[in-house]
Amino acid sequence: MTEKGSGAPVARTVLQQCVQARLQVKPAEGEEEAQWVQISRGMVIYICFFKGATDDILPKMVSTLLNLRLCESVSGKRVSVLELPGSLLIVPQATLGGKSKGKVMQYHGNVGKDDGLRLYDDFVSLCEKELLNVASAKTDAEVTVKHGTYGNRQVLKLDTNGPYTHLMEF
């Protein structure tokens, strides 16, 4: 879903519906246990920003991703994560920007780390605002937005009712 006439994409996402997902955001150190975030039914969004990405693309990304009918309702009908309503787990995934060169992967097209962190944080905030606005309108909805730590390796555990995975470019 690249903007018409805009050329190369500025962001890439992979969407995966889930029954539950768990992401380690901090590994165990010494006597401290690992720290995890977890969601129940909803969607995992892996996200990577490319050079040229700006805040201008974020509202469109959030609206598109949260309104796509990719989740399976109890009746088996496809609905959006907002209609479900479901939770979100957002995972920063710089490797989505990789290109192979010979036998190695290169990531020269990815946005710089500082800009990537800012875009990622703003994306998470917009998702939280949108999902929680919908959840507050539905009094029985228990939804949450959880997210990974930008720039760190993380462990993901995912239970899916798929596979039902989609790649989206903006």
Short mmCIF file of N, CA and C in Angstrom, two decimals:
data_model
loop_
_atom_site.label_atom_id
_atom_site.label_comp_id
_atom_site.label_asym_id
_atom_site.label_seq_id
_atom_site.Cartn_x
_atom_site.Cartn_y
_atom_site.Cartn_z
N MET A 1 0.84 -1.17 0.00
CA MET A 1 0.00 0.00 0.00
C MET A 1 0.88 1.23 0.00
N THR A 2 1.68 1.38 -0.97
CA THR A 2 2.55 2.54 -1.10
C THR A 2 1.74 3.70 -1.64
N GLU A 3 2.02 4.90 -1.12
CA GLU A 3 1.34 6.10 -1.61
C GLU A 3 1.44 6.17 -3.13
N LYS A 4 0.37 6.54 -3.82
CA LYS A 4 0.38 6.65 -5.28
C LYS A 4 1.36 7.73 -5.71
N GLY A 5 2.26 7.37 -6.61
CA GLY A 5 3.19 8.33 -7.16
C GLY A 5 4.32 8.73 -6.24
N SER A 6 4.40 8.15 -5.06
CA SER A 6 5.43 8.58 -4.11
C SER A 6 6.72 7.80 -4.22
N GLY A 7 6.75 6.76 -5.04
CA GLY A 7 7.98 5.98 -5.19
C GLY A 7 8.16 4.96 -4.09
N ALA A 8 9.34 4.94 -3.52
CA ALA A 8 9.70 3.94 -2.53
C ALA A 8 8.90 4.09 -1.23
N PRO A 9 8.61 2.97 -0.57
CA PRO A 9 7.90 3.05 0.70
C PRO A 9 8.77 3.67 1.80
N VAL A 10 8.13 4.24 2.81
CA VAL A 10 8.84 4.82 3.95
C VAL A 10 8.67 3.99 5.21
N ALA A 11 7.79 2.97 5.13
CA ALA A 11 7.59 2.08 6.28
C ALA A 11 7.07 0.74 5.79
N ARG A 12 7.39 -0.29 6.54
CA ARG A 12 6.92 -1.64 6.23
C ARG A 12 6.40 -2.25 7.52
N THR A 13 5.26 -2.91 7.44
CA THR A 13 4.69 -3.60 8.59
C THR A 13 4.33 -5.03 8.20
N VAL A 14 4.34 -5.90 9.18
CA VAL A 14 3.81 -7.24 9.04
C VAL A 14 2.77 -7.39 10.13
N LEU A 15 1.58 -7.84 9.75
CA LEU A 15 0.46 -8.00 10.68
C LEU A 15 0.18 -9.47 10.88
N GLN A 16 -0.03 -9.87 12.13
CA GLN A 16 -0.34 -11.27 12.45
C GLN A 16 -1.45 -11.28 13.49
N GLN A 17 -2.59 -11.86 13.15
CA GLN A 17 -3.63 -11.99 14.17
C GLN A 17 -3.17 -13.01 15.20
N CYS A 18 -3.62 -12.86 16.43
CA CYS A 18 -3.18 -13.79 17.46
C CYS A 18 -4.29 -14.08 18.46
N VAL A 19 -4.17 -15.24 19.10
CA VAL A 19 -5.01 -15.61 20.22
C VAL A 19 -4.39 -15.04 21.49
N GLN A 20 -3.05 -15.11 21.54
CA GLN A 20 -2.29 -14.44 22.58
C GLN A 20 -0.85 -14.31 22.11
N ALA A 21 -0.16 -13.32 22.66
CA ALA A 21 1.23 -13.10 22.31
C ALA A 21 1.96 -12.55 23.53
N ARG A 22 3.22 -12.92 23.61
CA ARG A 22 4.04 -12.53 24.76
C ARG A 22 5.41 -12.12 24.24
N LEU A 23 5.90 -10.95 24.66
CA LEU A 23 7.17 -10.42 24.19
C LEU A 23 8.07 -10.10 25.37
N GLN A 24 9.28 -10.65 25.32
CA GLN A 24 10.26 -10.35 26.36
C GLN A 24 10.89 -8.99 26.02
N VAL A 25 10.74 -8.03 26.95
CA VAL A 25 11.26 -6.70 26.71
C VAL A 25 12.56 -6.43 27.46
N LYS A 26 12.87 -7.30 28.41
CA LYS A 26 14.13 -7.18 29.14
C LYS A 26 14.57 -8.58 29.55
N PRO A 27 15.79 -8.99 29.16
CA PRO A 27 16.25 -10.34 29.52
C PRO A 27 16.57 -10.45 31.01
N ALA A 28 16.61 -11.67 31.49
CA ALA A 28 16.98 -11.91 32.89
C ALA A 28 18.43 -11.47 33.10
N GLU A 29 18.67 -10.82 34.23
CA GLU A 29 20.03 -10.39 34.57
C GLU A 29 20.27 -10.73 36.04
N GLY A 30 21.31 -11.52 36.28
CA GLY A 30 21.62 -11.89 37.66
C GLY A 30 20.44 -12.60 38.29
N GLU A 31 19.95 -12.04 39.39
CA GLU A 31 18.81 -12.62 40.09
C GLU A 31 17.48 -12.05 39.62
N GLU A 32 17.52 -11.05 38.74
CA GLU A 32 16.29 -10.46 38.20
C GLU A 32 15.72 -11.34 37.10
N GLU A 33 14.42 -11.58 37.17
CA GLU A 33 13.76 -12.35 36.12
C GLU A 33 13.56 -11.50 34.88
N ALA A 34 13.37 -12.15 33.76
CA ALA A 34 13.08 -11.44 32.51
C ALA A 34 11.75 -10.71 32.65
N GLN A 35 11.61 -9.61 31.92
CA GLN A 35 10.35 -8.85 31.91
C GLN A 35 9.64 -9.09 30.58
N TRP A 36 8.34 -9.33 30.68
CA TRP A 36 7.51 -9.64 29.51
C TRP A 36 6.31 -8.70 29.47
N VAL A 37 5.82 -8.45 28.26
CA VAL A 37 4.51 -7.84 28.06
C VAL A 37 3.67 -8.86 27.31
N GLN A 38 2.36 -8.82 27.54
CA GLN A 38 1.49 -9.85 26.96
C GLN A 38 0.15 -9.27 26.57
N ILE A 39 -0.40 -9.80 25.48
CA ILE A 39 -1.77 -9.46 25.09
C ILE A 39 -2.54 -10.75 24.88
N SER A 40 -3.86 -10.62 24.94
CA SER A 40 -4.72 -11.74 24.56
C SER A 40 -5.15 -11.51 23.11
N ARG A 41 -6.30 -11.93 22.75
CA ARG A 41 -6.79 -11.88 21.36
C ARG A 41 -6.60 -10.50 20.74
N GLY A 42 -6.04 -10.51 19.53
CA GLY A 42 -5.83 -9.24 18.84
C GLY A 42 -4.86 -9.38 17.69
N MET A 43 -3.89 -8.45 17.62
CA MET A 43 -2.99 -8.40 16.49
C MET A 43 -1.59 -8.00 16.92
N VAL A 44 -0.60 -8.65 16.31
CA VAL A 44 0.80 -8.27 16.47
C VAL A 44 1.17 -7.46 15.23
N ILE A 45 1.78 -6.30 15.46
CA ILE A 45 2.26 -5.45 14.37
C ILE A 45 3.77 -5.34 14.49
N TYR A 46 4.48 -5.85 13.48
CA TYR A 46 5.93 -5.66 13.38
C TYR A 46 6.12 -4.44 12.50
N ILE A 47 7.03 -3.53 12.87
CA ILE A 47 7.15 -2.28 12.12
C ILE A 47 8.60 -1.87 11.92
N CYS A 48 8.86 -1.32 10.73
CA CYS A 48 10.19 -0.82 10.37
C CYS A 48 10.00 0.46 9.56
N PHE A 49 10.80 1.48 9.88
CA PHE A 49 10.77 2.73 9.13
C PHE A 49 12.01 2.85 8.25
N PHE A 50 11.81 3.40 7.05
CA PHE A 50 12.89 3.59 6.10
C PHE A 50 13.29 5.06 6.05
N LYS A 51 14.45 5.32 5.44
CA LYS A 51 14.88 6.70 5.24
C LYS A 51 13.78 7.44 4.48
N GLY A 52 13.54 8.66 4.89
CA GLY A 52 12.49 9.46 4.27
C GLY A 52 11.18 9.44 5.04
N ALA A 53 11.08 8.57 6.05
CA ALA A 53 9.85 8.51 6.85
C ALA A 53 9.73 9.75 7.73
N THR A 54 8.52 10.30 7.81
CA THR A 54 8.24 11.45 8.68
C THR A 54 6.97 11.16 9.47
N ASP A 55 6.68 12.03 10.42
CA ASP A 55 5.47 11.90 11.23
C ASP A 55 4.20 11.96 10.39
N ASP A 56 4.28 12.56 9.22
CA ASP A 56 3.09 12.73 8.37
C ASP A 56 2.44 11.41 7.99
N ILE A 57 3.22 10.33 7.89
CA ILE A 57 2.67 9.04 7.46
C ILE A 57 1.97 8.30 8.61
N LEU A 58 2.26 8.66 9.85
CA LEU A 58 1.77 7.88 11.00
C LEU A 58 0.25 7.80 11.12
N PRO A 59 -0.48 8.91 11.01
CA PRO A 59 -1.95 8.78 11.12
C PRO A 59 -2.56 7.84 10.08
N LYS A 60 -2.06 7.91 8.86
CA LYS A 60 -2.58 7.02 7.80
C LYS A 60 -2.25 5.57 8.13
N MET A 61 -1.03 5.32 8.60
CA MET A 61 -0.64 3.96 8.96
C MET A 61 -1.55 3.40 10.04
N VAL A 62 -1.74 4.18 11.10
CA VAL A 62 -2.56 3.72 12.23
C VAL A 62 -3.99 3.47 11.78
N SER A 63 -4.57 4.39 11.03
CA SER A 63 -5.94 4.23 10.56
C SER A 63 -6.08 2.98 9.68
N THR A 64 -5.15 2.81 8.76
CA THR A 64 -5.20 1.66 7.86
C THR A 64 -5.06 0.35 8.63
N LEU A 65 -4.03 0.26 9.46
CA LEU A 65 -3.73 -1.00 10.15
C LEU A 65 -4.82 -1.40 11.13
N LEU A 66 -5.38 -0.43 11.84
CA LEU A 66 -6.38 -0.76 12.86
C LEU A 66 -7.77 -0.98 12.27
N ASN A 67 -8.00 -0.53 11.04
CA ASN A 67 -9.32 -0.70 10.43
C ASN A 67 -9.39 -1.82 9.40
N LEU A 68 -8.25 -2.43 9.04
CA LEU A 68 -8.27 -3.57 8.13
C LEU A 68 -9.00 -4.75 8.77
N ARG A 69 -9.82 -5.42 8.03
CA ARG A 69 -10.56 -6.57 8.55
C ARG A 69 -9.72 -7.83 8.44
N LEU A 70 -8.83 -8.00 9.41
CA LEU A 70 -7.89 -9.12 9.40
C LEU A 70 -8.07 -10.07 10.58
N CYS A 71 -8.89 -9.70 11.53
CA CYS A 71 -9.08 -10.53 12.72
C CYS A 71 -10.34 -11.37 12.56
N GLU A 72 -10.32 -12.52 13.17
CA GLU A 72 -11.46 -13.42 13.08
C GLU A 72 -12.32 -13.29 14.34
N SER A 73 -13.59 -12.95 14.14
CA SER A 73 -14.51 -12.84 15.27
C SER A 73 -14.93 -14.23 15.73
N VAL A 74 -15.66 -14.30 16.82
CA VAL A 74 -16.15 -15.57 17.35
C VAL A 74 -17.00 -16.29 16.31
N SER A 75 -17.73 -15.52 15.50
CA SER A 75 -18.60 -16.13 14.48
C SER A 75 -17.83 -16.54 13.22
N GLY A 76 -16.53 -16.22 13.16
CA GLY A 76 -15.73 -16.56 12.00
C GLY A 76 -15.65 -15.46 10.96
N LYS A 77 -16.38 -14.37 11.19
CA LYS A 77 -16.38 -13.24 10.27
C LYS A 77 -15.10 -12.43 10.45
N ARG A 78 -14.56 -11.88 9.36
CA ARG A 78 -13.38 -11.03 9.42
C ARG A 78 -13.78 -9.63 9.86
N VAL A 79 -13.12 -9.13 10.90
CA VAL A 79 -13.37 -7.80 11.43
C VAL A 79 -12.04 -7.13 11.72
N SER A 80 -12.07 -5.83 11.93
CA SER A 80 -10.85 -5.11 12.28
C SER A 80 -10.55 -5.33 13.76
N VAL A 81 -9.34 -5.01 14.16
CA VAL A 81 -8.98 -5.14 15.57
C VAL A 81 -9.82 -4.17 16.42
N LEU A 82 -10.25 -3.06 15.82
CA LEU A 82 -11.12 -2.11 16.53
C LEU A 82 -12.52 -2.68 16.71
N GLU A 83 -13.02 -3.39 15.69
CA GLU A 83 -14.36 -3.97 15.76
C GLU A 83 -14.41 -5.19 16.67
N LEU A 84 -13.28 -5.90 16.81
CA LEU A 84 -13.26 -7.15 17.57
C LEU A 84 -13.80 -6.97 18.97
N PRO A 85 -13.48 -6.10 19.82
CA PRO A 85 -12.24 -5.34 19.88
C PRO A 85 -11.12 -6.22 20.43
N GLY A 86 -9.92 -5.94 19.95
CA GLY A 86 -8.77 -6.74 20.35
C GLY A 86 -7.63 -5.87 20.81
N SER A 87 -6.61 -6.51 21.32
CA SER A 87 -5.43 -5.82 21.81
C SER A 87 -4.35 -5.78 20.74
N LEU A 88 -3.34 -4.96 20.96
CA LEU A 88 -2.22 -4.83 20.03
C LEU A 88 -0.91 -5.09 20.75
N LEU A 89 -0.02 -5.79 20.06
CA LEU A 89 1.37 -5.91 20.49
C LEU A 89 2.20 -5.37 19.34
N ILE A 90 2.92 -4.28 19.59
CA ILE A 90 3.71 -3.62 18.55
C ILE A 90 5.18 -3.96 18.77
N VAL A 91 5.81 -4.50 17.73
CA VAL A 91 7.18 -4.98 17.83
C VAL A 91 8.06 -4.23 16.83
N PRO A 92 9.07 -3.49 17.31
CA PRO A 92 9.99 -2.86 16.37
C PRO A 92 10.81 -3.94 15.67
N GLN A 93 10.88 -3.88 14.35
CA GLN A 93 11.49 -4.97 13.59
C GLN A 93 12.35 -4.40 12.46
N ALA A 94 13.55 -3.93 12.79
CA ALA A 94 14.43 -3.31 11.80
C ALA A 94 14.78 -4.27 10.68
N THR A 95 14.75 -5.56 10.94
CA THR A 95 15.13 -6.53 9.91
C THR A 95 14.15 -6.55 8.74
N LEU A 96 12.98 -5.96 8.90
CA LEU A 96 12.04 -5.86 7.77
C LEU A 96 12.60 -4.97 6.66
N GLY A 97 13.60 -4.16 6.99
CA GLY A 97 14.21 -3.27 6.01
C GLY A 97 15.44 -3.85 5.34
N GLY A 98 15.72 -5.11 5.58
CA GLY A 98 16.94 -5.71 5.04
C GLY A 98 16.86 -6.02 3.56
N LYS A 99 18.01 -5.92 2.92
CA LYS A 99 18.17 -6.32 1.52
C LYS A 99 19.39 -7.20 1.45
N SER A 100 19.28 -8.27 0.67
CA SER A 100 20.42 -9.18 0.56
C SER A 100 21.45 -8.63 -0.42
N LYS A 101 22.69 -8.77 -0.03
CA LYS A 101 23.81 -8.44 -0.92
C LYS A 101 24.78 -9.60 -0.79
N GLY A 102 24.80 -10.40 -1.82
CA GLY A 102 25.60 -11.62 -1.75
C GLY A 102 25.01 -12.54 -0.70
N LYS A 103 25.81 -12.91 0.28
CA LYS A 103 25.36 -13.83 1.33
C LYS A 103 25.03 -13.12 2.64
N VAL A 104 24.95 -11.80 2.63
CA VAL A 104 24.67 -11.06 3.86
C VAL A 104 23.46 -10.14 3.66
N MET A 105 22.90 -9.74 4.77
CA MET A 105 21.80 -8.78 4.76
C MET A 105 22.35 -7.41 5.12
N GLN A 106 21.83 -6.38 4.44
CA GLN A 106 22.22 -5.01 4.74
C GLN A 106 20.97 -4.19 5.05
N TYR A 107 21.16 -3.18 5.89
CA TYR A 107 20.04 -2.39 6.38
C TYR A 107 20.26 -0.90 6.13
N HIS A 108 20.93 -0.55 5.04
CA HIS A 108 21.28 0.83 4.75
C HIS A 108 20.05 1.70 4.46
N GLY A 109 18.94 1.10 4.09
CA GLY A 109 17.74 1.87 3.77
C GLY A 109 16.90 2.23 4.98
N ASN A 110 17.25 1.70 6.15
CA ASN A 110 16.47 1.99 7.35
C ASN A 110 16.75 3.41 7.85
N VAL A 111 15.76 3.98 8.49
CA VAL A 111 15.90 5.30 9.10
C VAL A 111 16.94 5.21 10.23
N GLY A 112 17.57 6.32 10.56
CA GLY A 112 18.54 6.35 11.66
C GLY A 112 17.89 5.99 12.98
N LYS A 113 18.70 5.56 13.94
CA LYS A 113 18.18 5.06 15.21
C LYS A 113 17.36 6.11 15.98
N ASP A 114 17.84 7.34 16.06
CA ASP A 114 17.11 8.38 16.80
C ASP A 114 15.76 8.69 16.15
N ASP A 115 15.76 8.85 14.83
CA ASP A 115 14.50 9.10 14.13
C ASP A 115 13.58 7.89 14.21
N GLY A 116 14.15 6.70 14.11
CA GLY A 116 13.36 5.48 14.22
C GLY A 116 12.68 5.36 15.57
N LEU A 117 13.41 5.66 16.62
CA LEU A 117 12.84 5.61 17.98
C LEU A 117 11.70 6.61 18.13
N ARG A 118 11.90 7.83 17.64
CA ARG A 118 10.86 8.85 17.74
C ARG A 118 9.62 8.44 16.95
N LEU A 119 9.80 7.96 15.72
CA LEU A 119 8.66 7.52 14.90
C LEU A 119 7.95 6.34 15.56
N TYR A 120 8.72 5.41 16.09
CA TYR A 120 8.14 4.24 16.75
C TYR A 120 7.31 4.66 17.96
N ASP A 121 7.88 5.52 18.81
CA ASP A 121 7.15 6.00 19.99
C ASP A 121 5.87 6.72 19.61
N ASP A 122 5.95 7.55 18.57
CA ASP A 122 4.76 8.28 18.12
C ASP A 122 3.71 7.33 17.54
N PHE A 123 4.16 6.31 16.82
CA PHE A 123 3.25 5.30 16.26
C PHE A 123 2.53 4.57 17.40
N VAL A 124 3.28 4.15 18.41
CA VAL A 124 2.69 3.45 19.56
C VAL A 124 1.66 4.36 20.24
N SER A 125 1.99 5.63 20.45
CA SER A 125 1.07 6.57 21.10
C SER A 125 -0.22 6.74 20.31
N LEU A 126 -0.10 6.86 18.99
CA LEU A 126 -1.31 6.99 18.16
C LEU A 126 -2.16 5.73 18.21
N CYS A 127 -1.54 4.56 18.22
CA CYS A 127 -2.29 3.31 18.33
C CYS A 127 -3.00 3.23 19.67
N GLU A 128 -2.31 3.61 20.75
CA GLU A 128 -2.93 3.60 22.07
C GLU A 128 -4.15 4.51 22.11
N LYS A 129 -3.99 5.71 21.58
CA LYS A 129 -5.09 6.68 21.59
C LYS A 129 -6.30 6.14 20.82
N GLU A 130 -6.06 5.61 19.62
CA GLU A 130 -7.15 5.11 18.77
C GLU A 130 -7.85 3.90 19.38
N LEU A 131 -7.06 2.94 19.84
CA LEU A 131 -7.65 1.71 20.38
C LEU A 131 -8.37 1.98 21.70
N LEU A 132 -7.80 2.80 22.55
CA LEU A 132 -8.43 3.07 23.83
C LEU A 132 -9.68 3.93 23.68
N ASN A 133 -9.73 4.80 22.66
CA ASN A 133 -10.96 5.57 22.38
C ASN A 133 -12.10 4.63 22.03
N VAL A 134 -11.82 3.63 21.21
CA VAL A 134 -12.85 2.67 20.82
C VAL A 134 -13.24 1.80 22.01
N ALA A 135 -12.25 1.39 22.79
CA ALA A 135 -12.52 0.53 23.95
C ALA A 135 -13.38 1.24 24.99
N SER A 136 -13.16 2.54 25.17
CA SER A 136 -13.94 3.28 26.17
C SER A 136 -15.41 3.37 25.75
N ALA A 137 -15.67 3.32 24.45
CA ALA A 137 -17.05 3.35 23.95
C ALA A 137 -17.75 2.01 24.16
N LYS A 138 -16.97 0.96 24.29
CA LYS A 138 -17.53 -0.38 24.54
C LYS A 138 -17.17 -0.76 25.97
N THR A 139 -18.10 -0.63 26.87
CA THR A 139 -17.81 -0.76 28.30
C THR A 139 -17.28 -2.12 28.71
N ASP A 140 -17.59 -3.18 27.98
CA ASP A 140 -17.13 -4.51 28.37
C ASP A 140 -15.82 -4.90 27.69
N ALA A 141 -15.25 -3.99 26.90
CA ALA A 141 -14.04 -4.31 26.14
C ALA A 141 -12.80 -4.21 27.03
N GLU A 142 -12.03 -5.29 27.07
CA GLU A 142 -10.76 -5.29 27.78
C GLU A 142 -9.66 -5.38 26.75
N VAL A 143 -9.20 -4.22 26.30
CA VAL A 143 -8.14 -4.17 25.29
C VAL A 143 -6.96 -3.40 25.83
N THR A 144 -5.81 -3.67 25.25
CA THR A 144 -4.59 -3.00 25.68
C THR A 144 -3.64 -2.89 24.50
N VAL A 145 -2.73 -1.96 24.61
CA VAL A 145 -1.64 -1.83 23.64
C VAL A 145 -0.35 -2.06 24.40
N LYS A 146 0.39 -3.05 23.99
CA LYS A 146 1.71 -3.34 24.56
C LYS A 146 2.73 -3.20 23.45
N HIS A 147 3.96 -2.96 23.82
CA HIS A 147 4.98 -2.77 22.78
C HIS A 147 6.35 -3.19 23.26
N GLY A 148 7.19 -3.46 22.26
CA GLY A 148 8.55 -3.85 22.53
C GLY A 148 9.45 -2.65 22.75
N THR A 149 10.73 -2.94 22.96
CA THR A 149 11.73 -1.92 23.22
C THR A 149 12.53 -1.68 21.94
N TYR A 150 12.52 -0.46 21.45
CA TYR A 150 13.18 -0.13 20.20
C TYR A 150 14.70 -0.31 20.33
N GLY A 151 15.28 -0.99 19.36
CA GLY A 151 16.73 -1.16 19.30
C GLY A 151 17.28 -2.35 20.07
N ASN A 152 16.43 -3.15 20.69
CA ASN A 152 16.89 -4.31 21.45
C ASN A 152 16.39 -5.60 20.83
N ARG A 153 17.17 -6.67 21.04
CA ARG A 153 16.68 -8.00 20.66
C ARG A 153 15.62 -8.42 21.66
N GLN A 154 14.60 -9.13 21.17
CA GLN A 154 13.50 -9.52 22.02
C GLN A 154 13.05 -10.93 21.65
N VAL A 155 12.44 -11.60 22.62
CA VAL A 155 11.93 -12.96 22.41
C VAL A 155 10.41 -12.87 22.31
N LEU A 156 9.85 -13.47 21.27
CA LEU A 156 8.41 -13.43 21.04
C LEU A 156 7.83 -14.84 21.11
N LYS A 157 6.73 -14.96 21.84
CA LYS A 157 5.95 -16.20 21.87
C LYS A 157 4.56 -15.84 21.37
N LEU A 158 4.10 -16.59 20.37
CA LEU A 158 2.87 -16.22 19.69
C LEU A 158 2.00 -17.44 19.46
N ASP A 159 0.75 -17.33 19.87
CA ASP A 159 -0.26 -18.33 19.54
C ASP A 159 -1.21 -17.67 18.56
N THR A 160 -1.36 -18.30 17.41
CA THR A 160 -2.17 -17.70 16.36
C THR A 160 -3.27 -18.66 15.92
N ASN A 161 -4.33 -18.10 15.41
CA ASN A 161 -5.42 -18.89 14.84
C ASN A 161 -5.35 -18.77 13.32
N GLY A 162 -4.16 -18.85 12.81
CA GLY A 162 -3.90 -18.67 11.38
C GLY A 162 -3.18 -19.89 10.84
N PRO A 163 -2.18 -19.73 10.08
CA PRO A 163 -1.48 -18.45 9.90
C PRO A 163 -2.29 -17.48 9.05
N TYR A 164 -2.26 -16.26 9.45
CA TYR A 164 -2.96 -15.21 8.74
C TYR A 164 -2.09 -13.97 8.88
N THR A 165 -1.10 -13.85 8.00
CA THR A 165 -0.06 -12.84 8.10
C THR A 165 -0.08 -11.96 6.85
N HIS A 166 0.08 -10.65 7.03
CA HIS A 166 0.03 -9.72 5.92
C HIS A 166 1.16 -8.71 5.98
N LEU A 167 1.73 -8.41 4.81
CA LEU A 167 2.77 -7.41 4.67
C LEU A 167 2.13 -6.14 4.11
N MET A 168 2.41 -5.01 4.74
CA MET A 168 1.87 -3.73 4.28
C MET A 168 3.01 -2.73 4.17
N GLU A 169 3.05 -1.99 3.08
CA GLU A 169 4.04 -0.93 2.91
C GLU A 169 3.32 0.41 2.76
N PHE A 170 3.94 1.43 3.29
CA PHE A 170 3.38 2.78 3.25
C PHE A 170 4.40 3.74 2.68
#
